[in-house]
PDB file of C-alpha atoms in Angstrom:
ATOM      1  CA  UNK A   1      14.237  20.939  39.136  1.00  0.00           C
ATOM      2  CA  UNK A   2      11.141  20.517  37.046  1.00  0.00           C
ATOM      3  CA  UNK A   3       8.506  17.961  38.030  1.00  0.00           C
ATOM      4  CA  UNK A   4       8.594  16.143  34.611  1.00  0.00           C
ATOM      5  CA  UNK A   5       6.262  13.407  35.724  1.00  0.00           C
ATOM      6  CA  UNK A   6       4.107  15.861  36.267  1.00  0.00           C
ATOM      7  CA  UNK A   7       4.805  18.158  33.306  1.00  0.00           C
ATOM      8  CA  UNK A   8       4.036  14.793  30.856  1.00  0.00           C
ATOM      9  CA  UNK A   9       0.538  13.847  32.267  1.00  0.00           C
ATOM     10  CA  UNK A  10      -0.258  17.650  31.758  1.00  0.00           C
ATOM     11  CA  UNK A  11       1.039  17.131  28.375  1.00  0.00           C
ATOM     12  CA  UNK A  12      -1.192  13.627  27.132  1.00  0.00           C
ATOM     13  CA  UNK A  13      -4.066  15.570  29.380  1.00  0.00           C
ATOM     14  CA  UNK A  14      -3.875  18.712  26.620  1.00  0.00           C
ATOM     15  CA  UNK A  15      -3.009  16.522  23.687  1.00  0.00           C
ATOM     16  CA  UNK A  16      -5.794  14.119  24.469  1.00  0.00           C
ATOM     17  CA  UNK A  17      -8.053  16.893  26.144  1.00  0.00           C
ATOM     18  CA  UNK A  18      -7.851  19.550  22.762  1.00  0.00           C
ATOM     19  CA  UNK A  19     -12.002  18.917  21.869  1.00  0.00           C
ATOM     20  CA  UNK A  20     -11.771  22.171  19.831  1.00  0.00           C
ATOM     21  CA  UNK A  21      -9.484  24.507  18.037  1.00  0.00           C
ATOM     22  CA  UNK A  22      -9.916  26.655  20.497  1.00  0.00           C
ATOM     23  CA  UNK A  23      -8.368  24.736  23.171  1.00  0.00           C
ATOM     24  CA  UNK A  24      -5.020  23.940  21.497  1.00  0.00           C
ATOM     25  CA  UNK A  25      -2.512  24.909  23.837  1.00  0.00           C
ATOM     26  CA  UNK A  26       0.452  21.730  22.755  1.00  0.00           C
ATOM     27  CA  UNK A  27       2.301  24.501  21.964  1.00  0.00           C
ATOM     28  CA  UNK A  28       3.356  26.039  24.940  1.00  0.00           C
ATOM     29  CA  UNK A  29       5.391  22.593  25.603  1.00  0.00           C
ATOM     30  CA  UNK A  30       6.837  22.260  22.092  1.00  0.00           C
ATOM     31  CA  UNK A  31      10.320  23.915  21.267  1.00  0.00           C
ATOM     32  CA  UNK A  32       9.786  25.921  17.535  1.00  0.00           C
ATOM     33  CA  UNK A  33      11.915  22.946  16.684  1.00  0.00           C
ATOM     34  CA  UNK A  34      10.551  19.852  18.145  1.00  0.00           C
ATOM     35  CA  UNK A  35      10.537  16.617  16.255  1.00  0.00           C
ATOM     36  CA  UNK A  36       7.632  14.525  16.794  1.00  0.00           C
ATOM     37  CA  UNK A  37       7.250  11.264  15.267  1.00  0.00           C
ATOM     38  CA  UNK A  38       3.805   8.939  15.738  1.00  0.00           C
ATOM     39  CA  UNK A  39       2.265   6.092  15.437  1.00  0.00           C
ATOM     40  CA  UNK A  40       1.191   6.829  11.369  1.00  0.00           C
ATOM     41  CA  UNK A  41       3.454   6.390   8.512  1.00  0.00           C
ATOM     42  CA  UNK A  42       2.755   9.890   7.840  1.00  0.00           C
ATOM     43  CA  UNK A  43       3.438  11.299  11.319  1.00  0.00           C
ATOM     44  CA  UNK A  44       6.948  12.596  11.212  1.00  0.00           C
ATOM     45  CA  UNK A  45       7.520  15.534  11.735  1.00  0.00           C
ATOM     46  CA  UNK A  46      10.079  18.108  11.900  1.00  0.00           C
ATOM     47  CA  UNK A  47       9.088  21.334  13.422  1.00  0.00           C
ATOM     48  CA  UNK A  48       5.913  22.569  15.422  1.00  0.00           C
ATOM     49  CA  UNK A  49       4.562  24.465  12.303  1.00  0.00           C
ATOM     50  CA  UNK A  50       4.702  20.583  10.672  1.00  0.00           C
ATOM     51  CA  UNK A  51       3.415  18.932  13.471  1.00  0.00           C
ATOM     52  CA  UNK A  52       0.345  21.970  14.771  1.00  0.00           C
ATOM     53  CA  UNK A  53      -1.107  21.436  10.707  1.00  0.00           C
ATOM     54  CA  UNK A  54      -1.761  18.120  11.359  1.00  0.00           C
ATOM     55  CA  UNK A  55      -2.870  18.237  14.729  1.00  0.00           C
ATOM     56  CA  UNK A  56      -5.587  20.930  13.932  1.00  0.00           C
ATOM     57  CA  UNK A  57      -6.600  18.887  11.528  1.00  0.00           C
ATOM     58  CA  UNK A  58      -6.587  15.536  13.928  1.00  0.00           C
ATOM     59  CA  UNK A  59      -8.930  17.901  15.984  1.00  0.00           C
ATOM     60  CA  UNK A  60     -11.699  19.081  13.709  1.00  0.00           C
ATOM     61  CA  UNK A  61     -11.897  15.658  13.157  1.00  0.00           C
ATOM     62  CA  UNK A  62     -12.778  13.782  16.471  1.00  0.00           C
ATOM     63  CA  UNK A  63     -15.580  15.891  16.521  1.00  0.00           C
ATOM     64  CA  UNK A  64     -18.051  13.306  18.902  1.00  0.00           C
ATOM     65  CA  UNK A  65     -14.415  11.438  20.059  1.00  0.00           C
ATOM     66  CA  UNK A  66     -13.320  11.839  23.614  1.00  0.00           C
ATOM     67  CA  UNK A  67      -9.934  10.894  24.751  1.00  0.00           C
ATOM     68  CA  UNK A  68      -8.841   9.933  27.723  1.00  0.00           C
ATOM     69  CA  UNK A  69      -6.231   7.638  29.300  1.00  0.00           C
ATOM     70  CA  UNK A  70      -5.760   5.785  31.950  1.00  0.00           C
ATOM     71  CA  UNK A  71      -2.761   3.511  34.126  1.00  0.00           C
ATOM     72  CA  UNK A  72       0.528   5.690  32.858  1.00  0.00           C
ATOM     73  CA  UNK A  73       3.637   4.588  33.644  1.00  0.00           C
ATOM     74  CA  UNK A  74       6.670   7.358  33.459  1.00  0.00           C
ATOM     75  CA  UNK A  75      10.441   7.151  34.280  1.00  0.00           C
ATOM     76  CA  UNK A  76      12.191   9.682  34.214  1.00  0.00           C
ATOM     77  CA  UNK A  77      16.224  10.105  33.336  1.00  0.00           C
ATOM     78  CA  UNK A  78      18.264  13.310  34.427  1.00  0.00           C
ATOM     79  CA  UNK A  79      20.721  13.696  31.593  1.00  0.00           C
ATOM     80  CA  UNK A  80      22.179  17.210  33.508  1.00  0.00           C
ATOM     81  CA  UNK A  81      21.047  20.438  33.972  1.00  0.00           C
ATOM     82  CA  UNK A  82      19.497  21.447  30.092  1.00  0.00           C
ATOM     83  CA  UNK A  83      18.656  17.671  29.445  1.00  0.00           C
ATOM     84  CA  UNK A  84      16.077  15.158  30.637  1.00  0.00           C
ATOM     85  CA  UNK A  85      14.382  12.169  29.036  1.00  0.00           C
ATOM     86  CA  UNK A  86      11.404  10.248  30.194  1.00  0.00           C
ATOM     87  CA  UNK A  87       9.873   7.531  28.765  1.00  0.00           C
ATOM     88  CA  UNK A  88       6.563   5.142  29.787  1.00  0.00           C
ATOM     89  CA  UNK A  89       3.397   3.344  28.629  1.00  0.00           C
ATOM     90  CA  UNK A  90      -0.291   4.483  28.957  1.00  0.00           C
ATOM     91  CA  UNK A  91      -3.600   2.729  28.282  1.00  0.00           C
ATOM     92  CA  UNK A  92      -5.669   5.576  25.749  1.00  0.00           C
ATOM     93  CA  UNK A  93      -9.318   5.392  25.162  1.00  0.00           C
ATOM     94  CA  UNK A  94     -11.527   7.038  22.572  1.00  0.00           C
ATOM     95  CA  UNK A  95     -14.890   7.451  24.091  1.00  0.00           C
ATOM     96  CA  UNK A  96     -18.327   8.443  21.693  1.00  0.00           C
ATOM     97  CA  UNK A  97     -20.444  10.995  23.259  1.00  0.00           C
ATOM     98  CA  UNK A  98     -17.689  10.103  26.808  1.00  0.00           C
ATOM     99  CA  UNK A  99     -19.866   6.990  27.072  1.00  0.00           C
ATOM    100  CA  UNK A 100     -19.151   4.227  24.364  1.00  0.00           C
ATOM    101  CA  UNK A 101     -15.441   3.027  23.792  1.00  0.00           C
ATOM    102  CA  UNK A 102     -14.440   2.726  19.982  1.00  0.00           C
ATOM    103  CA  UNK A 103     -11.041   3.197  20.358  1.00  0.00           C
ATOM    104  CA  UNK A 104      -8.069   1.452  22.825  1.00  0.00           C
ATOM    105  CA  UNK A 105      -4.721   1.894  22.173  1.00  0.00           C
ATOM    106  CA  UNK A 106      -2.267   0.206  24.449  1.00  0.00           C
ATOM    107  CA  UNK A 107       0.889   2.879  24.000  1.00  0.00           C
ATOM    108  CA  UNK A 108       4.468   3.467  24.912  1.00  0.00           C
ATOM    109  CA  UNK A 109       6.582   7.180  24.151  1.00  0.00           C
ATOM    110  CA  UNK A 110       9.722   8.446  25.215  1.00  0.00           C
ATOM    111  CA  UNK A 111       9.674  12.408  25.554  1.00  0.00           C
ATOM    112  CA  UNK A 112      13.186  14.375  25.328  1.00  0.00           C
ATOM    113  CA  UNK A 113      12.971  17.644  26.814  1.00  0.00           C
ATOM    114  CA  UNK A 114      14.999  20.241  27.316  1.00  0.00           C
ATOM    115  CA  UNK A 115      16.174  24.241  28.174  1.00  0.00           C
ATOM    116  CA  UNK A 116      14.928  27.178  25.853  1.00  0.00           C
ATOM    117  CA  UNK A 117      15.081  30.573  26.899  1.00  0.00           C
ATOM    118  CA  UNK A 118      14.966  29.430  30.275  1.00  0.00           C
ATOM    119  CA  UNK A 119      12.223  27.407  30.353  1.00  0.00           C
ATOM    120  CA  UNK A 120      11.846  23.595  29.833  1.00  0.00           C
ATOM    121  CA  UNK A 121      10.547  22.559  26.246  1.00  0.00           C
ATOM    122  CA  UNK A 122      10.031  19.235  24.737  1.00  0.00           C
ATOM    123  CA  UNK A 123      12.752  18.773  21.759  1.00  0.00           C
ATOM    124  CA  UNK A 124      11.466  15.204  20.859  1.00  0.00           C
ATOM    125  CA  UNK A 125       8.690  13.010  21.024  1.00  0.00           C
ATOM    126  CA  UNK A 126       8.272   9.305  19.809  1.00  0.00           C
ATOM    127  CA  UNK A 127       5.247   7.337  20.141  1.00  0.00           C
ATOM    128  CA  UNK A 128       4.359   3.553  19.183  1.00  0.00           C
ATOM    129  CA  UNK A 129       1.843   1.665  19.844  1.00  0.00           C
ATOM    130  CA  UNK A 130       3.349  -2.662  19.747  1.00  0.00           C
ATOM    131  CA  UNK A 131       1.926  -4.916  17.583  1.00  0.00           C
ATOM    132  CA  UNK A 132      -0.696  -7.740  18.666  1.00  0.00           C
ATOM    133  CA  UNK A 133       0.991 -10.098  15.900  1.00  0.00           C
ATOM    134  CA  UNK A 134       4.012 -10.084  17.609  1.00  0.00           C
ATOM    135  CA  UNK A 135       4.651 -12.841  20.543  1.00  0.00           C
ATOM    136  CA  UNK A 136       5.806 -12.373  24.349  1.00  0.00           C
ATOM    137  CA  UNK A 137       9.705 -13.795  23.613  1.00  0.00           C
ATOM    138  CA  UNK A 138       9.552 -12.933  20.091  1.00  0.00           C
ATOM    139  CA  UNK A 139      12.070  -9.551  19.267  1.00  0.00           C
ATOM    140  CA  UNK A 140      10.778  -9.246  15.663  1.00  0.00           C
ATOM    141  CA  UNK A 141       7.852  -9.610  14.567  1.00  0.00           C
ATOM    142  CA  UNK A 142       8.041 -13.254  12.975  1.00  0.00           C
ATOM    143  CA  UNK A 143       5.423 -14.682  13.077  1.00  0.00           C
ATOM    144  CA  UNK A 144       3.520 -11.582  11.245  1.00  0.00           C
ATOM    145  CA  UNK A 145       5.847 -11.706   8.932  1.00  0.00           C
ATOM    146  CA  UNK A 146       4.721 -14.887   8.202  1.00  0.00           C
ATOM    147  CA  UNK A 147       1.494 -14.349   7.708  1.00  0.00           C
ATOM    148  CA  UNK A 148       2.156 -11.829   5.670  1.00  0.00           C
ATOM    149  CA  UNK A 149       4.032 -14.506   2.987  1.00  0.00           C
ATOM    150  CA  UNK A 150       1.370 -16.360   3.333  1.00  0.00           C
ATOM    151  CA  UNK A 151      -1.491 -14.216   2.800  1.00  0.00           C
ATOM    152  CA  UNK A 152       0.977 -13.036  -0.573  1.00  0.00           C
ATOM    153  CA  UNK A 153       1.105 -16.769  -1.998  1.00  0.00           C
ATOM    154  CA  UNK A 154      -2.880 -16.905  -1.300  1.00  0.00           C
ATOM    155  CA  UNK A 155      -3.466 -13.376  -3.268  1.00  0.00           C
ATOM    156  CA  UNK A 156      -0.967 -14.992  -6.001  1.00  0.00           C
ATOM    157  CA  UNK A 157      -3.078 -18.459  -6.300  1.00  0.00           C
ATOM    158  CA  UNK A 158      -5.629 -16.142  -6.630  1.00  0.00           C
ATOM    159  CA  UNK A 159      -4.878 -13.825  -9.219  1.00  0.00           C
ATOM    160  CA  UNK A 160      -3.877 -17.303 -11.124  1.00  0.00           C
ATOM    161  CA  UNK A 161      -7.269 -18.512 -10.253  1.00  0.00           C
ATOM    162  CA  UNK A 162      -9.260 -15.591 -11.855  1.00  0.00           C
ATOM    163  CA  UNK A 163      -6.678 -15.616 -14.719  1.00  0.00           C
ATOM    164  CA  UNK A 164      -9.463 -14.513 -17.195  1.00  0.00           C
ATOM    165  CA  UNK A 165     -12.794 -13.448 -18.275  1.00  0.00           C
ATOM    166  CA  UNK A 166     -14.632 -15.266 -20.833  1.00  0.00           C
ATOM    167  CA  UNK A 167     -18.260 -15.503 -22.769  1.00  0.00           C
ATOM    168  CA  UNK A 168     -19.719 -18.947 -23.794  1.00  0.00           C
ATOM    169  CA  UNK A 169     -22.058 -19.202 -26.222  1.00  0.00           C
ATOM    170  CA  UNK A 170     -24.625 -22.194 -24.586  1.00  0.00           C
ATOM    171  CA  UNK A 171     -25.856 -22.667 -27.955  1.00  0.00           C
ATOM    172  CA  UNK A 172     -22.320 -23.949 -29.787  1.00  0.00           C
ATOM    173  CA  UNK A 173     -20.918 -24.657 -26.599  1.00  0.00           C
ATOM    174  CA  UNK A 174     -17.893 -21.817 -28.216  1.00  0.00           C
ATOM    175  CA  UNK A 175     -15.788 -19.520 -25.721  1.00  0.00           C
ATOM    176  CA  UNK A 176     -14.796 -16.608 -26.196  1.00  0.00           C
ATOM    177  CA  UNK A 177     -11.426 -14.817 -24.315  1.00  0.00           C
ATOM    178  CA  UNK A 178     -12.745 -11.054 -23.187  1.00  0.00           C
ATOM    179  CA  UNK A 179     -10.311 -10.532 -21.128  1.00  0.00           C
ATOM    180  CA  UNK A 180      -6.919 -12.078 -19.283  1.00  0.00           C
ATOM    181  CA  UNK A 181      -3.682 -12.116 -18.069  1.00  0.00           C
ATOM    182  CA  UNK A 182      -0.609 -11.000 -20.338  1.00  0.00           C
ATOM    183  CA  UNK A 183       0.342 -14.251 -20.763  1.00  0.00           C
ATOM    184  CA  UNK A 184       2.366 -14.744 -24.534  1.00  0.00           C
ATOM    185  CA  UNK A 185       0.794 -16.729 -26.808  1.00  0.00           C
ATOM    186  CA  UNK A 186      -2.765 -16.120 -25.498  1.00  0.00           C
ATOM    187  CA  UNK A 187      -5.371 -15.673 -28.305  1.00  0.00           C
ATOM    188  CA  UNK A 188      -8.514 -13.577 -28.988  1.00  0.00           C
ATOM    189  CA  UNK A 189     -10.586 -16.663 -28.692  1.00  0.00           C
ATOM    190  CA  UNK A 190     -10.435 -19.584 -26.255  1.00  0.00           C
ATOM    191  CA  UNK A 191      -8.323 -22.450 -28.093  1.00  0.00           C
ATOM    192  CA  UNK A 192      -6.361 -25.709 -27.052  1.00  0.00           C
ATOM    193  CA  UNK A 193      -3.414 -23.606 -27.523  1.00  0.00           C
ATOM    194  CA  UNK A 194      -4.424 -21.380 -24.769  1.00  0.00           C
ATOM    195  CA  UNK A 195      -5.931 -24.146 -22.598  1.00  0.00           C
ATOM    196  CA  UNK A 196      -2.234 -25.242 -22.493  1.00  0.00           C
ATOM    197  CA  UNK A 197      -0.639 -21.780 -21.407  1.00  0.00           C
ATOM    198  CA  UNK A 198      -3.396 -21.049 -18.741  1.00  0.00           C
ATOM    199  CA  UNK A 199      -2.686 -24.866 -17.566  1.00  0.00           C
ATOM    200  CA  UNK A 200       1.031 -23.742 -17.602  1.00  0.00           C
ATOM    201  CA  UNK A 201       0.408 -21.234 -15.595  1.00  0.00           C
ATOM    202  CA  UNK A 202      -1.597 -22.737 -12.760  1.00  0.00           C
ATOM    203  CA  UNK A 203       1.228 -25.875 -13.120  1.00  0.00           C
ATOM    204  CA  UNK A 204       3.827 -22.701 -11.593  1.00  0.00           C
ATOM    205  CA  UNK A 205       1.635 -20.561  -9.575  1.00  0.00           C
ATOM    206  CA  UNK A 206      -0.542 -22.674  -7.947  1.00  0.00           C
ATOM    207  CA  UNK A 207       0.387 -25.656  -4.957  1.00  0.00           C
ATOM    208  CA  UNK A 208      -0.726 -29.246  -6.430  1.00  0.00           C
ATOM    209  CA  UNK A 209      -3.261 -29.921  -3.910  1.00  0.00           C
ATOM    210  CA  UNK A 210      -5.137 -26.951  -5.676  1.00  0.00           C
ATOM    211  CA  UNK A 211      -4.163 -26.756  -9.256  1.00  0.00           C
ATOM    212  CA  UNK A 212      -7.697 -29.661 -10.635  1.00  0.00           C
ATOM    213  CA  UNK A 213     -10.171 -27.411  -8.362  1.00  0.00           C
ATOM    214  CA  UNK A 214      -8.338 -24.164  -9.889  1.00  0.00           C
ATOM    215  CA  UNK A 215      -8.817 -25.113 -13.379  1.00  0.00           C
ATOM    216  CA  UNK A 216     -12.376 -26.836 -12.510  1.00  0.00           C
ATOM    217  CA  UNK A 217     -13.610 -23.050 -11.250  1.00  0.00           C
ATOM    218  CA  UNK A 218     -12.555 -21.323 -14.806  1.00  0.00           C
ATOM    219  CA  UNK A 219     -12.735 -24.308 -17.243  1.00  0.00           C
ATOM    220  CA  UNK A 220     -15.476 -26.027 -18.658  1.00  0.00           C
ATOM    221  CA  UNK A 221     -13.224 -28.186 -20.449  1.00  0.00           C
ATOM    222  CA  UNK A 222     -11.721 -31.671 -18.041  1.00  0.00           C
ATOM    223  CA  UNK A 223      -8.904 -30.998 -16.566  1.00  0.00           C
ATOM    224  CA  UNK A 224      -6.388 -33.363 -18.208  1.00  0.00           C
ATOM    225  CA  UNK A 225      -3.011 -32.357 -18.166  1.00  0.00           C
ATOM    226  CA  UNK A 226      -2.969 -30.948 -14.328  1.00  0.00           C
ATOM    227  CA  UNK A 227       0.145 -32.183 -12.402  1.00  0.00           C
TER     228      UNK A 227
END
């Protein structure tokens, strides 16, 4: 039976190895049909056709890039006699003129291939790359998620924080509103009315260990009735 150890390194060595157009070759491996899906939002695909427009384009754009890739890890797992799926981890390195490292992606795949025409073709490919958020014993990725609430209340103070735009006039000490948030009530020009809803506002949006040094950075006026 078919080395497929083998058969993947030659496959990463021509996916990673394609400098030029004119060295594409991934398609003698792919099945007309092979789905491949990456490590991009935007890299699923459903056929070679799908997949070969992308990578073409992938290619013309590396341009000074040089991939290679070292310690891979592949085992293998004989399905039967039209069906065989392997599956590993390999370190991959994007080099600048093949001296300077700009790129290191620590990967894993899993590579389903099997029998067309006599001849072994890969059906399906999936490749991730694992995120450095996550922790050793964690199974999702909690603690990124986390940080991701977080960094969502922070952009939330802040919108609260930059609530509006306004001119004062140094002369008559007057302000006026050019522009804020579409928050009912809120006048043309700066008035205790509106000093109220923007105080509102930081009041709901913004923790209490904040809310006096929020108001302090728009307001000229003391901040009175912060909670």
């Amino acid at each position: 039976m078919q080395d497929f150890k083998l058969l993947t390194r030659q496959l990463l060595e021509t996916y990673l190895g394609s400098d030029t157009l004119g060295e594409v070759a991934i398609q003698d491996f792919l099945d007309a049909n092979a789905s491949i899906i990456g490590t991009g939002k935007q890299e699923f695909f459903k056929n070679i056709e799908h997949f070969l427009n992308s990578f073409k384009f992938d290619v013309e754009k590396r341009k000074n890039i040089h991939f290679e890739f070292k310690d891979l890890e592949i085992e293998e797992n004989i399905v039967d006699d039209q069906c065989v799926f392997v599956y590993g981890s390999v370190q991959i390195y994007g080099l600048y003129d093949k001296e300077v490292t700009i790129i290191h992606l620590d990967s894993r795949f899993t590579i389903i291939y099997g029998v067309r025409d006599g001849k072994w073709k890969v059906l399906h490919i999936h490749h991730s790359i694992p995120d450095k958020e996550q922790l050793e014993d964690e199974e999702f990725p909690i603690t990124l998620g986390k940080q991701v609430q977080q960094a969502r209340h922070e952009v939330e103070a802040l919108s609260a924080g930059y609530s509006y735009i306004c001119l004062i006039n140094l002369e008559t000490g007057d302000v006026e509103l050019i522009k804020g948030n579409n928050i009912p009530g809120l006048n043309g020009r700066y008035t205790q009315t509106d000093h109220n809803i923007l105080l509102e506002q930081v009041n709901r949006l913004i923790a209490k260990p904040f809310r006096k040094s929020s108001v302090e950075f728009y307001d000229s006026r003391p901040s009175q009735n912060v909670l």
